[in-house]
Amino acid sequence: EVIHIRSTGEIQKILKACQIVKETLDMIQGLIVPGITPLELDTEAEKFIRSKGAEPGFKGLYGYPATLCISVDDEVVQGIPNDRRLQDGEIVSIDVGSLIDGYYGDHAKTFSVGKIDSKKKMLIAVTQDCLMTAIDQAIPGNRIGDISHAVQKKAESNGYGVVTELVGHGIGTKLHEDPQIPNFGKPGTGPKIEAGMCFAIEPMINMGTPGVYTKKDGWTVCTKDGMPSAHFEHTITITEDGAKILTI
Ligand code: MG
């Protein structure tokens, strides 16, 4: 396992990629209304990313066909944009990557479509909280297991299921680098965290049970119990003073 320690110059490049995905989600958020289709959102996102001189980070990677991953309600992650119109009351998780000057940024948020019920609101709030609590643990001297445990504890104490099949990751010149950052684990275990490391931390939290399956398209991950799921992701870098969020 090789966990890269990035130079200040490299981190500046990762920051540039991260600012583009941050701005992409800000732009996309304004377009999410009942009736719009994931394909329309994907087209706008690709245009936006290319207008910034970057490339979509996911498109073509491992054969993925689109700029965004758009996952609705019981879809957890890696939903391929389609032409089914989003409906009032749904929640939609949007994950986006960009590549510029050889470095990647990775970012995801779950949005509401129109008016959503209080249960979905709570799921979104707690999943975001899982991410922020996890980031608090991303400090020099801690271990990856401290990040993982923070997510699991926050999610399970709210009665939610933690998806274990997919994990966060190191990020840099590749979208997915070492280390793997599971959303469950024991404190004090795993690789030691050092200044200069860059991570994408991404809790995927189910309202119901943790089980998931992959659809026949080979990408879309869904909850087995059909209940909704939420996903938040930030790319961060570790400094001597703690984590710095680059996608903010
Ligand atoms: Mg990621």
Coordinates of C-alpha atoms and ligand atoms in Angstrom, one line a residue:
E1 CA 0.0 0.0 0.0
V2 CA 1.4 3.4 -1.1
I3 CA -0.2 6.4 0.4
H4 CA 1.2 9.5 -1.4
I5 CA 2.3 12.5 0.6
R6 CA 1.5 15.4 -1.8
S7 CA 3.6 18.6 -2.1
T8 CA 2.1 22.0 -1.7
G9 CA 2.1 22.4 -5.5
E10 CA 0.3 19.1 -6.0
I11 CA -2.3 20.0 -3.4
Q12 CA -2.9 23.3 -5.2
K13 CA -3.7 21.3 -8.3
I14 CA -6.0 19.0 -6.4
L15 CA -7.7 22.1 -5.0
K16 CA -8.2 23.4 -8.5
A17 CA -10.0 20.2 -9.5
C18 CA -12.0 20.2 -6.3
Q19 CA -13.2 23.8 -6.8
I20 CA -14.5 22.8 -10.2
V21 CA -16.6 19.9 -8.8
K22 CA -17.8 22.2 -6.0
E23 CA -18.9 24.8 -8.5
T24 CA -20.5 22.1 -10.7
L25 CA -22.7 20.8 -7.8
D26 CA -23.6 24.4 -6.9
M27 CA -24.7 25.0 -10.5
I28 CA -26.5 21.6 -10.7
Q29 CA -28.4 22.2 -7.4
G30 CA -30.1 25.2 -9.0
L31 CA -31.4 22.9 -11.8
I32 CA -32.9 20.2 -9.6
V33 CA -36.7 20.6 -9.9
P34 CA -39.4 18.1 -10.5
G35 CA -39.5 17.3 -14.2
I36 CA -35.8 17.6 -15.0
T37 CA -34.1 14.4 -16.2
P38 CA -30.7 13.1 -15.0
L39 CA -29.5 13.2 -18.6
E40 CA -30.2 16.9 -18.8
L41 CA -28.3 17.4 -15.6
D42 CA -25.4 15.4 -16.9
T43 CA -25.2 17.4 -20.1
E44 CA -25.1 20.7 -18.2
A45 CA -22.4 19.3 -15.8
E46 CA -20.2 18.1 -18.7
K47 CA -20.5 21.5 -20.4
F48 CA -19.6 23.3 -17.2
I49 CA -16.6 21.2 -16.4
R50 CA -15.2 21.5 -19.9
S51 CA -15.8 25.3 -19.9
K52 CA -13.4 25.4 -16.9
G53 CA -10.7 23.7 -18.9
A54 CA -11.1 20.4 -17.1
E55 CA -12.3 16.9 -18.1
P56 CA -15.1 15.0 -16.4
G57 CA -13.2 12.7 -14.0
F58 CA -15.5 9.7 -14.2
K59 CA -16.4 9.6 -18.0
G60 CA -14.5 6.7 -19.6
L61 CA -12.9 5.7 -16.3
Y62 CA -13.4 1.9 -15.9
G63 CA -15.8 2.3 -18.8
Y64 CA -18.3 4.6 -17.0
P65 CA -20.4 6.3 -19.6
A66 CA -21.3 9.7 -18.0
T67 CA -20.0 12.8 -16.2
L68 CA -22.3 12.5 -13.2
C69 CA -23.5 9.6 -11.1
I70 CA -27.1 10.3 -10.3
S71 CA -28.8 8.0 -7.8
V72 CA -32.4 8.4 -6.9
D73 CA -34.1 7.3 -3.7
D74 CA -33.2 3.6 -3.2
E75 CA -30.3 3.9 -5.6
V76 CA -27.2 4.3 -3.4
V77 CA -24.4 5.4 -5.8
Q78 CA -23.3 5.0 -9.5
G79 CA -26.7 5.6 -11.0
I80 CA -26.2 6.2 -14.8
P81 CA -28.0 9.3 -15.9
N82 CA -31.2 8.4 -17.8
D83 CA -34.3 10.2 -19.2
R84 CA -36.7 9.4 -16.4
R85 CA -38.0 12.7 -14.9
L86 CA -37.2 13.5 -11.3
Q87 CA -40.3 13.7 -9.1
D88 CA -41.4 15.8 -6.2
G89 CA -40.5 14.1 -2.9
E90 CA -37.5 12.1 -4.3
I91 CA -33.9 12.5 -3.1
V92 CA -31.1 12.5 -5.5
S93 CA -27.4 11.8 -4.8
I94 CA -25.1 13.4 -7.3
D95 CA -21.4 12.4 -7.5
V96 CA -19.0 14.3 -9.7
G97 CA -15.3 14.1 -10.5
S98 CA -13.0 16.3 -12.5
L99 CA -9.5 16.1 -13.9
I100 CA -7.3 19.1 -14.6
D101 CA -3.5 19.4 -14.9
G102 CA -3.2 15.7 -14.1
Y103 CA -5.0 15.8 -10.8
Y104 CA -8.5 14.8 -9.6
G105 CA -11.2 16.2 -7.4
D106 CA -14.2 14.1 -6.2
H107 CA -17.4 15.4 -4.5
A108 CA -21.0 14.3 -3.8
K109 CA -24.1 15.5 -2.2
T110 CA -27.7 14.4 -1.8
F111 CA -30.3 16.9 -2.8
S112 CA -34.1 17.0 -2.4
V113 CA -36.4 17.2 -5.4
G114 CA -39.2 19.6 -4.5
K115 CA -40.6 18.9 -1.1
I116 CA -39.4 15.8 0.8
D117 CA -40.7 14.2 4.0
S118 CA -39.1 14.5 7.4
K119 CA -37.7 11.0 7.3
K120 CA -35.7 11.8 4.2
K121 CA -34.7 15.2 5.6
M122 CA -33.3 13.4 8.6
L123 CA -31.4 10.8 6.5
I124 CA -29.7 13.6 4.5
A125 CA -28.8 15.6 7.7
V126 CA -27.3 12.6 9.5
T127 CA -25.4 11.5 6.4
Q128 CA -23.9 14.9 6.1
D129 CA -23.1 14.8 9.8
C130 CA -21.4 11.4 9.3
L131 CA -19.1 13.0 6.8
M132 CA -18.2 16.0 8.9
T133 CA -17.7 13.9 12.0
A134 CA -15.4 11.7 10.0
I135 CA -13.4 14.6 8.7
D136 CA -12.8 15.8 12.3
Q137 CA -10.9 12.5 12.8
A138 CA -8.7 13.0 9.8
I139 CA -5.8 14.5 11.7
P140 CA -2.1 13.6 11.8
G141 CA -1.4 10.7 14.2
N142 CA -4.9 9.3 13.9
R143 CA -5.5 6.2 11.8
I144 CA -7.9 5.5 9.0
G145 CA -10.0 3.3 11.3
D146 CA -10.7 6.5 13.4
I147 CA -12.4 8.0 10.3
S148 CA -14.3 4.8 9.5
H149 CA -15.5 4.3 13.1
A150 CA -16.8 7.9 13.3
V151 CA -19.1 7.3 10.3
Q152 CA -20.3 4.0 11.6
K153 CA -21.0 5.3 15.1
K154 CA -23.0 8.3 13.9
A155 CA -25.0 6.4 11.4
E156 CA -25.8 3.4 13.6
S157 CA -26.7 5.5 16.6
N158 CA -29.4 7.0 14.4
G159 CA -30.7 3.6 13.4
Y160 CA -29.3 3.7 9.9
G161 CA -27.5 1.0 7.8
V162 CA -23.9 1.6 6.7
V163 CA -23.0 0.5 3.2
T164 CA -19.9 -1.7 3.5
E165 CA -19.4 -2.7 -0.2
L166 CA -18.1 0.7 -1.3
V167 CA -15.4 2.8 0.4
G168 CA -13.7 6.2 0.4
H169 CA -10.2 6.5 -1.0
G170 CA -7.0 8.3 -1.5
I171 CA -7.0 10.7 -4.4
G172 CA -4.4 12.5 -6.5
T173 CA -3.1 11.6 -10.0
K174 CA -5.6 8.8 -9.9
L175 CA -9.2 9.1 -8.9
H176 CA -8.9 6.0 -6.6
E177 CA -5.6 5.6 -4.7
D178 CA -4.6 4.0 -1.5
P179 CA -5.8 3.9 1.2
Q180 CA -9.3 2.5 1.1
I181 CA -11.4 4.4 3.7
P182 CA -14.3 2.1 4.7
N183 CA -17.4 3.7 6.4
F184 CA -17.1 1.2 9.3
G185 CA -14.3 0.0 11.5
K186 CA -12.4 0.1 14.7
P187 CA -10.7 3.1 16.2
G188 CA -6.9 3.0 16.2
T189 CA -6.6 0.5 13.3
G190 CA -5.4 0.9 9.8
P191 CA -2.8 3.2 8.2
K192 CA -1.5 6.2 10.1
I193 CA -2.7 9.6 8.8
E194 CA 0.0 12.1 7.9
A195 CA 0.1 15.7 6.7
G196 CA 0.1 15.9 2.9
M197 CA -2.2 12.9 2.4
C198 CA -5.3 13.6 0.3
F199 CA -8.5 11.6 0.8
A200 CA -12.0 11.4 -0.6
I201 CA -14.3 10.5 2.4
E202 CA -17.8 9.4 1.3
P203 CA -20.3 7.9 3.7
M204 CA -23.2 6.0 1.9
I205 CA -26.0 5.6 4.5
N206 CA -29.2 3.7 4.2
M207 CA -32.4 4.6 5.9
G208 CA -33.0 0.9 6.5
T209 CA -30.8 -2.1 6.4
P210 CA -27.2 -2.0 5.1
G211 CA -27.6 -4.6 2.3
V212 CA -27.1 -3.5 -1.4
Y213 CA -27.1 -5.1 -4.8
T214 CA -25.9 -3.9 -8.2
K215 CA -28.4 -3.6 -11.1
K216 CA -28.0 -5.4 -14.4
D217 CA -26.4 -2.3 -15.9
G218 CA -23.3 -3.3 -13.9
W219 CA -23.1 0.1 -12.2
T220 CA -26.2 1.2 -10.2
V221 CA -26.0 0.1 -6.6
C222 CA -29.4 -0.1 -4.8
T223 CA -30.6 -0.9 -1.4
K224 CA -31.9 -4.5 -1.0
D225 CA -34.9 -3.3 1.2
G226 CA -35.9 -0.6 -1.3
M227 CA -35.5 2.2 1.2
P228 CA -33.8 5.4 0.4
S229 CA -30.0 6.0 0.8
A230 CA -27.9 9.2 1.0
H231 CA -24.3 10.0 0.0
F232 CA -22.0 12.9 0.8
E233 CA -18.4 13.2 -0.2
H234 CA -15.6 15.7 0.3
T235 CA -12.0 15.7 -0.9
I236 CA -9.7 16.7 1.9
T237 CA -6.1 17.2 2.6
I238 CA -4.3 16.6 5.9
T239 CA -2.4 19.5 7.4
E240 CA -0.4 19.7 10.6
D241 CA -3.4 21.5 12.0
G242 CA -6.0 19.0 10.9
A243 CA -8.1 18.4 7.8
K244 CA -8.7 21.0 5.2
I245 CA -11.8 20.5 3.0
L246 CA -10.9 21.2 -0.7
T247 CA -14.4 20.8 -2.1
I248 CA -15.9 23.7 -0.1
Ligands
MG1 MG -15.1 9.0 -4.4

